[in-house]
Amino acid sequence: SSGINAEYGHHQGNECAPPTDIADNENSANRRALESDDQAPHTGPEDPDRPPRGYEYCDHTADIQVHSWGVDLKQAFEECCVGMFGYMTDLSTVEAKDTFSLEADGQDLESLLFHFLDEWLYAFCVEPFFTPNEINILEFDEVNFKIKCEGYGEPFNLEKHPQGTEVKAITYSAMQIKQHEKGYDIYVIVDI
């Protein structure tokens, strides 16, 4: 359980920009190269060039905001998690050799998203330091707020995987789950 002190509904840090550091690898499968000087998010649902699912990083003071989307909640959650890992290492160097399974639950969609990401962050932070390059939600219970999922990847290895920016924690700050006619957009700020 969690104490939610979030202000839902407004997006702090609305300038989405190309990822920096390790996350700037143009080979990362789901990341779009974003180049524009305007101040609005670059991959809103109205963007005709936006792929059906994906993620990007948005500017936020001292932290990073992961913006993900998909045609349904399942895809948007999966992309958000992959986006978090893409900030920690170059996912094109991660091979889908192993499968790691986990479950998460919450009291509502926001807490489910928080616990889903937090469980995956924990899997990365302890043995075997599992790093997925793909997440597959097998069961998504939107009524009881439960997820069963698998990640495909391998243990993190500094000799093989470049070290990006460490994600220290998931936050509820400015967390948003938005539904629209083309699917869902998610915004999550992670503490780096």
mmCIF file with all atom_site columns, C-alpha atoms in Angstrom:
data_model
loop_
_atom_site.group_PDB
_atom_site.id
_atom_site.type_symbol
_atom_site.label_atom_id
_atom_site.label_alt_id
_atom_site.label_comp_id
_atom_site.label_asym_id
_atom_site.label_entity_id
_atom_site.label_seq_id
_atom_site.pdbx_PDB_ins_code
_atom_site.Cartn_x
_atom_site.Cartn_y
_atom_site.Cartn_z
_atom_site.occupancy
_atom_site.B_iso_or_equiv
_atom_site.pdbx_formal_charge
_atom_site.auth_seq_id
_atom_site.auth_comp_id
_atom_site.auth_asym_id
_atom_site.auth_atom_id
_atom_site.pdbx_PDB_model_num
ATOM 1   C CA . SER A 1 1   ? 0.000   0.000   0.000   1.00 0.00 ? 1   SER A CA 1
ATOM 2   C CA . SER A 1 2   ? 1.094   3.541   -0.543  1.00 0.00 ? 2   SER A CA 1
ATOM 3   C CA . GLY A 1 3   ? 0.430   7.077   0.535   1.00 0.00 ? 3   GLY A CA 1
ATOM 4   C CA . ILE A 1 4   ? -0.493  8.914   -2.622  1.00 0.00 ? 4   ILE A CA 1
ATOM 5   C CA . ASN A 1 5   ? 0.372   12.599  -2.533  1.00 0.00 ? 5   ASN A CA 1
ATOM 6   C CA . ALA A 1 6   ? 0.033   13.220  -6.228  1.00 0.00 ? 6   ALA A CA 1
ATOM 7   C CA . GLU A 1 7   ? -1.538  16.075  -8.074  1.00 0.00 ? 7   GLU A CA 1
ATOM 8   C CA . TYR A 1 8   ? -3.238  14.351  -10.962 1.00 0.00 ? 8   TYR A CA 1
ATOM 9   C CA . GLY A 1 9   ? -4.135  16.109  -14.135 1.00 0.00 ? 9   GLY A CA 1
ATOM 10  C CA . HIS A 1 10  ? -1.318  18.508  -14.865 1.00 0.00 ? 10  HIS A CA 1
ATOM 11  C CA . HIS A 1 11  ? 1.845   17.756  -16.713 1.00 0.00 ? 11  HIS A CA 1
ATOM 12  C CA . GLN A 1 12  ? 4.900   19.330  -15.151 1.00 0.00 ? 12  GLN A CA 1
ATOM 13  C CA . GLY A 1 13  ? 7.690   19.669  -17.647 1.00 0.00 ? 13  GLY A CA 1
ATOM 14  C CA . ASN A 1 14  ? 5.895   19.682  -20.946 1.00 0.00 ? 14  ASN A CA 1
ATOM 15  C CA . GLU A 1 15  ? 8.915   19.877  -23.212 1.00 0.00 ? 15  GLU A CA 1
ATOM 16  C CA . CYS A 1 16  ? 9.751   16.484  -24.646 1.00 0.00 ? 16  CYS A CA 1
ATOM 17  C CA . ALA A 1 17  ? 13.206  16.268  -26.064 1.00 0.00 ? 17  ALA A CA 1
ATOM 18  C CA . PRO A 1 18  ? 15.549  13.705  -27.531 1.00 0.00 ? 18  PRO A CA 1
ATOM 19  C CA . PRO A 1 19  ? 16.920  11.376  -24.852 1.00 0.00 ? 19  PRO A CA 1
ATOM 20  C CA . THR A 1 20  ? 20.386  12.168  -23.543 1.00 0.00 ? 20  THR A CA 1
ATOM 21  C CA . ASP A 1 21  ? 23.381  10.098  -22.460 1.00 0.00 ? 21  ASP A CA 1
ATOM 22  C CA . ILE A 1 22  ? 22.967  6.365   -23.023 1.00 0.00 ? 22  ILE A CA 1
ATOM 23  C CA . ALA A 1 23  ? 19.302  6.746   -23.874 1.00 0.00 ? 23  ALA A CA 1
ATOM 24  C CA . ASP A 1 24  ? 20.289  8.684   -26.989 1.00 0.00 ? 24  ASP A CA 1
ATOM 25  C CA . ASN A 1 25  ? 21.179  5.504   -28.856 1.00 0.00 ? 25  ASN A CA 1
ATOM 26  C CA . GLU A 1 26  ? 19.356  5.691   -32.180 1.00 0.00 ? 26  GLU A CA 1
ATOM 27  C CA . ASN A 1 27  ? 19.251  1.876   -32.365 1.00 0.00 ? 27  ASN A CA 1
ATOM 28  C CA . SER A 1 28  ? 16.813  1.545   -29.468 1.00 0.00 ? 28  SER A CA 1
ATOM 29  C CA . ALA A 1 29  ? 13.819  -0.171  -30.994 1.00 0.00 ? 29  ALA A CA 1
ATOM 30  C CA . ASN A 1 30  ? 10.846  1.824   -29.710 1.00 0.00 ? 30  ASN A CA 1
ATOM 31  C CA . ARG A 1 31  ? 12.371  5.271   -29.338 1.00 0.00 ? 31  ARG A CA 1
ATOM 32  C CA . ARG A 1 32  ? 11.603  8.005   -31.839 1.00 0.00 ? 32  ARG A CA 1
ATOM 33  C CA . ALA A 1 33  ? 14.115  10.673  -32.674 1.00 0.00 ? 33  ALA A CA 1
ATOM 34  C CA . LEU A 1 34  ? 12.389  13.890  -31.681 1.00 0.00 ? 34  LEU A CA 1
ATOM 35  C CA . GLU A 1 35  ? 13.651  17.147  -33.084 1.00 0.00 ? 35  GLU A CA 1
ATOM 36  C CA . SER A 1 36  ? 11.593  20.291  -32.659 1.00 0.00 ? 36  SER A CA 1
ATOM 37  C CA . ASP A 1 37  ? 11.883  23.618  -30.920 1.00 0.00 ? 37  ASP A CA 1
ATOM 38  C CA . ASP A 1 38  ? 8.256   23.977  -29.868 1.00 0.00 ? 38  ASP A CA 1
ATOM 39  C CA . GLN A 1 39  ? 7.281   23.613  -26.220 1.00 0.00 ? 39  GLN A CA 1
ATOM 40  C CA . ALA A 1 40  ? 4.486   21.045  -26.608 1.00 0.00 ? 40  ALA A CA 1
ATOM 41  C CA . PRO A 1 41  ? 4.993   17.291  -26.255 1.00 0.00 ? 41  PRO A CA 1
ATOM 42  C CA . HIS A 1 42  ? 6.164   15.981  -29.598 1.00 0.00 ? 42  HIS A CA 1
ATOM 43  C CA . THR A 1 43  ? 4.264   12.729  -29.640 1.00 0.00 ? 43  THR A CA 1
ATOM 44  C CA . GLY A 1 44  ? 0.719   13.518  -28.665 1.00 0.00 ? 44  GLY A CA 1
ATOM 45  C CA . PRO A 1 45  ? -2.112  11.315  -29.894 1.00 0.00 ? 45  PRO A CA 1
ATOM 46  C CA . GLU A 1 46  ? -2.887  13.883  -32.607 1.00 0.00 ? 46  GLU A CA 1
ATOM 47  C CA . ASP A 1 47  ? 0.597   13.400  -34.161 1.00 0.00 ? 47  ASP A CA 1
ATOM 48  C CA . PRO A 1 48  ? -0.102  11.540  -37.447 1.00 0.00 ? 48  PRO A CA 1
ATOM 49  C CA . ASP A 1 49  ? 3.480   10.199  -37.518 1.00 0.00 ? 49  ASP A CA 1
ATOM 50  C CA . ARG A 1 50  ? 3.369   8.710   -34.024 1.00 0.00 ? 50  ARG A CA 1
ATOM 51  C CA . PRO A 1 51  ? 3.725   4.914   -34.025 1.00 0.00 ? 51  PRO A CA 1
ATOM 52  C CA . PRO A 1 52  ? 0.917   2.933   -32.316 1.00 0.00 ? 52  PRO A CA 1
ATOM 53  C CA . ARG A 1 53  ? 3.123   2.299   -29.286 1.00 0.00 ? 53  ARG A CA 1
ATOM 54  C CA . GLY A 1 54  ? 6.394   3.686   -27.940 1.00 0.00 ? 54  GLY A CA 1
ATOM 55  C CA . TYR A 1 55  ? 8.082   5.945   -25.418 1.00 0.00 ? 55  TYR A CA 1
ATOM 56  C CA . GLU A 1 56  ? 10.170  9.077   -25.122 1.00 0.00 ? 56  GLU A CA 1
ATOM 57  C CA . TYR A 1 57  ? 11.823  11.125  -22.399 1.00 0.00 ? 57  TYR A CA 1
ATOM 58  C CA . CYS A 1 58  ? 10.579  14.555  -21.364 1.00 0.00 ? 58  CYS A CA 1
ATOM 59  C CA . ASP A 1 59  ? 12.476  17.288  -19.564 1.00 0.00 ? 59  ASP A CA 1
ATOM 60  C CA . HIS A 1 60  ? 11.817  17.628  -15.855 1.00 0.00 ? 60  HIS A CA 1
ATOM 61  C CA . THR A 1 61  ? 13.836  19.486  -13.230 1.00 0.00 ? 61  THR A CA 1
ATOM 62  C CA . ALA A 1 62  ? 16.484  17.135  -11.737 1.00 0.00 ? 62  ALA A CA 1
ATOM 63  C CA . ASP A 1 63  ? 14.562  14.004  -12.776 1.00 0.00 ? 63  ASP A CA 1
ATOM 64  C CA . ILE A 1 64  ? 13.346  12.397  -15.965 1.00 0.00 ? 64  ILE A CA 1
ATOM 65  C CA . GLN A 1 65  ? 9.807   11.943  -17.154 1.00 0.00 ? 65  GLN A CA 1
ATOM 66  C CA . VAL A 1 66  ? 9.004   8.841   -19.173 1.00 0.00 ? 66  VAL A CA 1
ATOM 67  C CA . HIS A 1 67  ? 6.138   9.389   -21.614 1.00 0.00 ? 67  HIS A CA 1
ATOM 68  C CA . SER A 1 68  ? 4.764   6.159   -23.051 1.00 0.00 ? 68  SER A CA 1
ATOM 69  C CA . TRP A 1 69  ? 1.755   5.290   -25.148 1.00 0.00 ? 69  TRP A CA 1
ATOM 70  C CA . GLY A 1 70  ? -0.114  2.393   -26.655 1.00 0.00 ? 70  GLY A CA 1
ATOM 71  C CA . VAL A 1 71  ? -3.426  1.435   -28.184 1.00 0.00 ? 71  VAL A CA 1
ATOM 72  C CA . ASP A 1 72  ? -4.442  -0.011  -24.796 1.00 0.00 ? 72  ASP A CA 1
ATOM 73  C CA . LEU A 1 73  ? -3.320  0.232   -21.161 1.00 0.00 ? 73  LEU A CA 1
ATOM 74  C CA . LYS A 1 74  ? -1.328  -2.984  -21.448 1.00 0.00 ? 74  LYS A CA 1
ATOM 75  C CA . GLN A 1 75  ? 0.864   -1.574  -24.229 1.00 0.00 ? 75  GLN A CA 1
ATOM 76  C CA . ALA A 1 76  ? 1.265   1.796   -22.522 1.00 0.00 ? 76  ALA A CA 1
ATOM 77  C CA . PHE A 1 77  ? 2.371   0.102   -19.255 1.00 0.00 ? 77  PHE A CA 1
ATOM 78  C CA . GLU A 1 78  ? 4.786   -2.189  -21.139 1.00 0.00 ? 78  GLU A CA 1
ATOM 79  C CA . GLU A 1 79  ? 6.340   0.728   -23.017 1.00 0.00 ? 79  GLU A CA 1
ATOM 80  C CA . CYS A 1 80  ? 6.702   2.777   -19.830 1.00 0.00 ? 80  CYS A CA 1
ATOM 81  C CA . CYS A 1 81  ? 8.701   -0.016  -18.229 1.00 0.00 ? 81  CYS A CA 1
ATOM 82  C CA . VAL A 1 82  ? 10.889  -0.538  -21.307 1.00 0.00 ? 82  VAL A CA 1
ATOM 83  C CA . GLY A 1 83  ? 11.434  3.223   -21.403 1.00 0.00 ? 83  GLY A CA 1
ATOM 84  C CA . MET A 1 84  ? 12.639  3.172   -17.795 1.00 0.00 ? 84  MET A CA 1
ATOM 85  C CA . PHE A 1 85  ? 15.191  0.461   -18.626 1.00 0.00 ? 85  PHE A CA 1
ATOM 86  C CA . GLY A 1 86  ? 16.202  2.287   -21.806 1.00 0.00 ? 86  GLY A CA 1
ATOM 87  C CA . TYR A 1 87  ? 17.350  5.175   -19.655 1.00 0.00 ? 87  TYR A CA 1
ATOM 88  C CA . MET A 1 88  ? 19.583  2.862   -17.606 1.00 0.00 ? 88  MET A CA 1
ATOM 89  C CA . THR A 1 89  ? 21.316  1.104   -20.505 1.00 0.00 ? 89  THR A CA 1
ATOM 90  C CA . ASP A 1 90  ? 21.344  0.752   -24.272 1.00 0.00 ? 90  ASP A CA 1
ATOM 91  C CA . LEU A 1 91  ? 18.622  -1.851  -24.801 1.00 0.00 ? 91  LEU A CA 1
ATOM 92  C CA . SER A 1 92  ? 20.012  -2.823  -28.216 1.00 0.00 ? 92  SER A CA 1
ATOM 93  C CA . THR A 1 93  ? 22.867  -4.530  -26.301 1.00 0.00 ? 93  THR A CA 1
ATOM 94  C CA . VAL A 1 94  ? 20.448  -6.629  -24.203 1.00 0.00 ? 94  VAL A CA 1
ATOM 95  C CA . GLU A 1 95  ? 19.671  -10.078 -25.571 1.00 0.00 ? 95  GLU A CA 1
ATOM 96  C CA . ALA A 1 96  ? 16.376  -11.788 -24.750 1.00 0.00 ? 96  ALA A CA 1
ATOM 97  C CA . LYS A 1 97  ? 18.138  -14.866 -23.326 1.00 0.00 ? 97  LYS A CA 1
ATOM 98  C CA . ASP A 1 98  ? 16.151  -15.240 -20.119 1.00 0.00 ? 98  ASP A CA 1
ATOM 99  C CA . THR A 1 99  ? 12.600  -14.780 -18.888 1.00 0.00 ? 99  THR A CA 1
ATOM 100 C CA . PHE A 1 100 ? 11.787  -13.116 -15.574 1.00 0.00 ? 100 PHE A CA 1
ATOM 101 C CA . SER A 1 101 ? 8.222   -13.210 -14.227 1.00 0.00 ? 101 SER A CA 1
ATOM 102 C CA . LEU A 1 102 ? 6.638   -10.945 -11.659 1.00 0.00 ? 102 LEU A CA 1
ATOM 103 C CA . GLU A 1 103 ? 3.314   -9.728  -10.336 1.00 0.00 ? 103 GLU A CA 1
ATOM 104 C CA . ALA A 1 104 ? 2.175   -6.320  -9.155  1.00 0.00 ? 104 ALA A CA 1
ATOM 105 C CA . ASP A 1 105 ? -1.005  -4.962  -7.633  1.00 0.00 ? 105 ASP A CA 1
ATOM 106 C CA . GLY A 1 106 ? -2.452  -1.658  -6.523  1.00 0.00 ? 106 GLY A CA 1
ATOM 107 C CA . GLN A 1 107 ? -5.548  0.096   -5.249  1.00 0.00 ? 107 GLN A CA 1
ATOM 108 C CA . ASP A 1 108 ? -6.126  2.054   -8.496  1.00 0.00 ? 108 ASP A CA 1
ATOM 109 C CA . LEU A 1 109 ? -4.438  2.432   -11.884 1.00 0.00 ? 109 LEU A CA 1
ATOM 110 C CA . GLU A 1 110 ? -1.843  4.929   -10.655 1.00 0.00 ? 110 GLU A CA 1
ATOM 111 C CA . SER A 1 111 ? -0.739  2.745   -7.740  1.00 0.00 ? 111 SER A CA 1
ATOM 112 C CA . LEU A 1 112 ? -0.737  -0.303  -10.033 1.00 0.00 ? 112 LEU A CA 1
ATOM 113 C CA . LEU A 1 113 ? 1.560   1.535   -12.446 1.00 0.00 ? 113 LEU A CA 1
ATOM 114 C CA . PHE A 1 114 ? 3.792   2.634   -9.559  1.00 0.00 ? 114 PHE A CA 1
ATOM 115 C CA . HIS A 1 115 ? 4.087   -0.904  -8.136  1.00 0.00 ? 115 HIS A CA 1
ATOM 116 C CA . PHE A 1 116 ? 4.549   -2.458  -11.599 1.00 0.00 ? 116 PHE A CA 1
ATOM 117 C CA . LEU A 1 117 ? 7.509   -0.174  -12.329 1.00 0.00 ? 117 LEU A CA 1
ATOM 118 C CA . ASP A 1 118 ? 8.839   -0.483  -8.780  1.00 0.00 ? 118 ASP A CA 1
ATOM 119 C CA . GLU A 1 119 ? 8.845   -4.299  -8.958  1.00 0.00 ? 119 GLU A CA 1
ATOM 120 C CA . TRP A 1 120 ? 10.811  -4.166  -12.216 1.00 0.00 ? 120 TRP A CA 1
ATOM 121 C CA . LEU A 1 121 ? 13.252  -1.631  -10.751 1.00 0.00 ? 121 LEU A CA 1
ATOM 122 C CA . TYR A 1 122 ? 13.746  -3.959  -7.768  1.00 0.00 ? 122 TYR A CA 1
ATOM 123 C CA . ALA A 1 123 ? 14.455  -6.882  -10.142 1.00 0.00 ? 123 ALA A CA 1
ATOM 124 C CA . PHE A 1 124 ? 17.199  -4.755  -11.694 1.00 0.00 ? 124 PHE A CA 1
ATOM 125 C CA . CYS A 1 125 ? 18.676  -3.669  -8.335  1.00 0.00 ? 125 CYS A CA 1
ATOM 126 C CA . VAL A 1 126 ? 19.133  -7.137  -6.773  1.00 0.00 ? 126 VAL A CA 1
ATOM 127 C CA . GLU A 1 127 ? 20.586  -10.423 -7.995  1.00 0.00 ? 127 GLU A CA 1
ATOM 128 C CA . PRO A 1 128 ? 20.449  -11.346 -10.817 1.00 0.00 ? 128 PRO A CA 1
ATOM 129 C CA . PHE A 1 129 ? 20.229  -7.626  -11.859 1.00 0.00 ? 129 PHE A CA 1
ATOM 130 C CA . PHE A 1 130 ? 17.729  -8.565  -14.565 1.00 0.00 ? 130 PHE A CA 1
ATOM 131 C CA . THR A 1 131 ? 17.507  -6.159  -17.504 1.00 0.00 ? 131 THR A CA 1
ATOM 132 C CA . PRO A 1 132 ? 14.640  -6.690  -19.925 1.00 0.00 ? 132 PRO A CA 1
ATOM 133 C CA . ASN A 1 133 ? 14.445  -5.241  -23.411 1.00 0.00 ? 133 ASN A CA 1
ATOM 134 C CA . GLU A 1 134 ? 10.813  -6.345  -23.745 1.00 0.00 ? 134 GLU A CA 1
ATOM 135 C CA . ILE A 1 135 ? 7.939   -6.631  -21.285 1.00 0.00 ? 135 ILE A CA 1
ATOM 136 C CA . ASN A 1 136 ? 4.849   -8.737  -21.925 1.00 0.00 ? 136 ASN A CA 1
ATOM 137 C CA . ILE A 1 137 ? 1.854   -8.324  -19.614 1.00 0.00 ? 137 ILE A CA 1
ATOM 138 C CA . LEU A 1 138 ? 0.144   -11.710 -19.585 1.00 0.00 ? 138 LEU A CA 1
ATOM 139 C CA . GLU A 1 139 ? -2.780  -10.746 -17.335 1.00 0.00 ? 139 GLU A CA 1
ATOM 140 C CA . PHE A 1 140 ? -4.034  -7.195  -16.757 1.00 0.00 ? 140 PHE A CA 1
ATOM 141 C CA . ASP A 1 141 ? -6.942  -6.994  -14.308 1.00 0.00 ? 141 ASP A CA 1
ATOM 142 C CA . GLU A 1 142 ? -8.245  -3.416  -14.545 1.00 0.00 ? 142 GLU A CA 1
ATOM 143 C CA . VAL A 1 143 ? -10.994 -4.127  -11.981 1.00 0.00 ? 143 VAL A CA 1
ATOM 144 C CA . ASN A 1 144 ? -8.872  -5.607  -9.170  1.00 0.00 ? 144 ASN A CA 1
ATOM 145 C CA . PHE A 1 145 ? -5.703  -3.758  -10.271 1.00 0.00 ? 145 PHE A CA 1
ATOM 146 C CA . LYS A 1 146 ? -3.391  -6.751  -10.712 1.00 0.00 ? 146 LYS A CA 1
ATOM 147 C CA . ILE A 1 147 ? -0.745  -7.534  -13.321 1.00 0.00 ? 147 ILE A CA 1
ATOM 148 C CA . LYS A 1 148 ? 1.114   -10.751 -14.149 1.00 0.00 ? 148 LYS A CA 1
ATOM 149 C CA . CYS A 1 149 ? 3.937   -10.253 -16.610 1.00 0.00 ? 149 CYS A CA 1
ATOM 150 C CA . GLU A 1 150 ? 7.185   -11.479 -18.050 1.00 0.00 ? 150 GLU A CA 1
ATOM 151 C CA . GLY A 1 151 ? 10.305  -9.661  -19.110 1.00 0.00 ? 151 GLY A CA 1
ATOM 152 C CA . TYR A 1 152 ? 12.751  -10.946 -21.696 1.00 0.00 ? 152 TYR A CA 1
ATOM 153 C CA . GLY A 1 153 ? 16.397  -10.024 -21.318 1.00 0.00 ? 153 GLY A CA 1
ATOM 154 C CA . GLU A 1 154 ? 19.460  -10.947 -19.344 1.00 0.00 ? 154 GLU A CA 1
ATOM 155 C CA . PRO A 1 155 ? 21.418  -9.986  -16.206 1.00 0.00 ? 155 PRO A CA 1
ATOM 156 C CA . PHE A 1 156 ? 23.100  -6.587  -16.410 1.00 0.00 ? 156 PHE A CA 1
ATOM 157 C CA . ASN A 1 157 ? 26.794  -6.904  -17.220 1.00 0.00 ? 157 ASN A CA 1
ATOM 158 C CA . LEU A 1 158 ? 29.060  -3.820  -17.379 1.00 0.00 ? 158 LEU A CA 1
ATOM 159 C CA . GLU A 1 159 ? 31.329  -5.592  -19.861 1.00 0.00 ? 159 GLU A CA 1
ATOM 160 C CA . LYS A 1 160 ? 28.422  -5.874  -22.303 1.00 0.00 ? 160 LYS A CA 1
ATOM 161 C CA . HIS A 1 161 ? 25.859  -3.217  -21.338 1.00 0.00 ? 161 HIS A CA 1
ATOM 162 C CA . PRO A 1 162 ? 26.851  0.456   -21.192 1.00 0.00 ? 162 PRO A CA 1
ATOM 163 C CA . GLN A 1 163 ? 25.885  2.086   -17.936 1.00 0.00 ? 163 GLN A CA 1
ATOM 164 C CA . GLY A 1 164 ? 23.351  4.860   -18.399 1.00 0.00 ? 164 GLY A CA 1
ATOM 165 C CA . THR A 1 165 ? 21.700  6.962   -15.725 1.00 0.00 ? 165 THR A CA 1
ATOM 166 C CA . GLU A 1 166 ? 20.670  5.147   -12.572 1.00 0.00 ? 166 GLU A CA 1
ATOM 167 C CA . VAL A 1 167 ? 16.959  5.244   -11.788 1.00 0.00 ? 167 VAL A CA 1
ATOM 168 C CA . LYS A 1 168 ? 16.717  5.472   -8.001  1.00 0.00 ? 168 LYS A CA 1
ATOM 169 C CA . ALA A 1 169 ? 12.954  5.387   -7.536  1.00 0.00 ? 169 ALA A CA 1
ATOM 170 C CA . ILE A 1 170 ? 9.552   5.668   -9.147  1.00 0.00 ? 170 ILE A CA 1
ATOM 171 C CA . THR A 1 171 ? 7.465   8.667   -8.066  1.00 0.00 ? 171 THR A CA 1
ATOM 172 C CA . TYR A 1 172 ? 3.790   9.628   -8.009  1.00 0.00 ? 172 TYR A CA 1
ATOM 173 C CA . SER A 1 173 ? 4.734   13.229  -8.803  1.00 0.00 ? 173 SER A CA 1
ATOM 174 C CA . ALA A 1 174 ? 2.711   14.440  -11.812 1.00 0.00 ? 174 ALA A CA 1
ATOM 175 C CA . MET A 1 175 ? 1.851   10.831  -12.737 1.00 0.00 ? 175 MET A CA 1
ATOM 176 C CA . GLN A 1 176 ? -0.788  10.731  -15.450 1.00 0.00 ? 176 GLN A CA 1
ATOM 177 C CA . ILE A 1 177 ? -2.704  8.011   -17.258 1.00 0.00 ? 177 ILE A CA 1
ATOM 178 C CA . LYS A 1 178 ? -4.707  9.582   -20.069 1.00 0.00 ? 178 LYS A CA 1
ATOM 179 C CA . GLN A 1 179 ? -7.222  7.813   -22.276 1.00 0.00 ? 179 GLN A CA 1
ATOM 180 C CA . HIS A 1 180 ? -8.090  9.175   -25.720 1.00 0.00 ? 180 HIS A CA 1
ATOM 181 C CA . GLU A 1 181 ? -9.645  7.885   -28.941 1.00 0.00 ? 181 GLU A CA 1
ATOM 182 C CA . LYS A 1 182 ? -6.351  6.309   -30.103 1.00 0.00 ? 182 LYS A CA 1
ATOM 183 C CA . GLY A 1 183 ? -5.449  4.606   -26.809 1.00 0.00 ? 183 GLY A CA 1
ATOM 184 C CA . TYR A 1 184 ? -3.539  5.697   -23.717 1.00 0.00 ? 184 TYR A CA 1
ATOM 185 C CA . ASP A 1 185 ? -0.670  8.018   -22.808 1.00 0.00 ? 185 ASP A CA 1
ATOM 186 C CA . ILE A 1 186 ? 1.261   7.642   -19.552 1.00 0.00 ? 186 ILE A CA 1
ATOM 187 C CA . TYR A 1 187 ? 3.593   10.156  -17.882 1.00 0.00 ? 187 TYR A CA 1
ATOM 188 C CA . VAL A 1 188 ? 5.789   9.006   -14.978 1.00 0.00 ? 188 VAL A CA 1
ATOM 189 C CA . ILE A 1 189 ? 8.617   10.899  -13.304 1.00 0.00 ? 189 ILE A CA 1
ATOM 190 C CA . VAL A 1 190 ? 11.488  8.718   -12.113 1.00 0.00 ? 190 VAL A CA 1
ATOM 191 C CA . ASP A 1 191 ? 14.050  9.871   -9.590  1.00 0.00 ? 191 ASP A CA 1
ATOM 192 C CA . ILE A 1 192 ? 17.571  9.761   -11.038 1.00 0.00 ? 192 ILE A CA 1
#
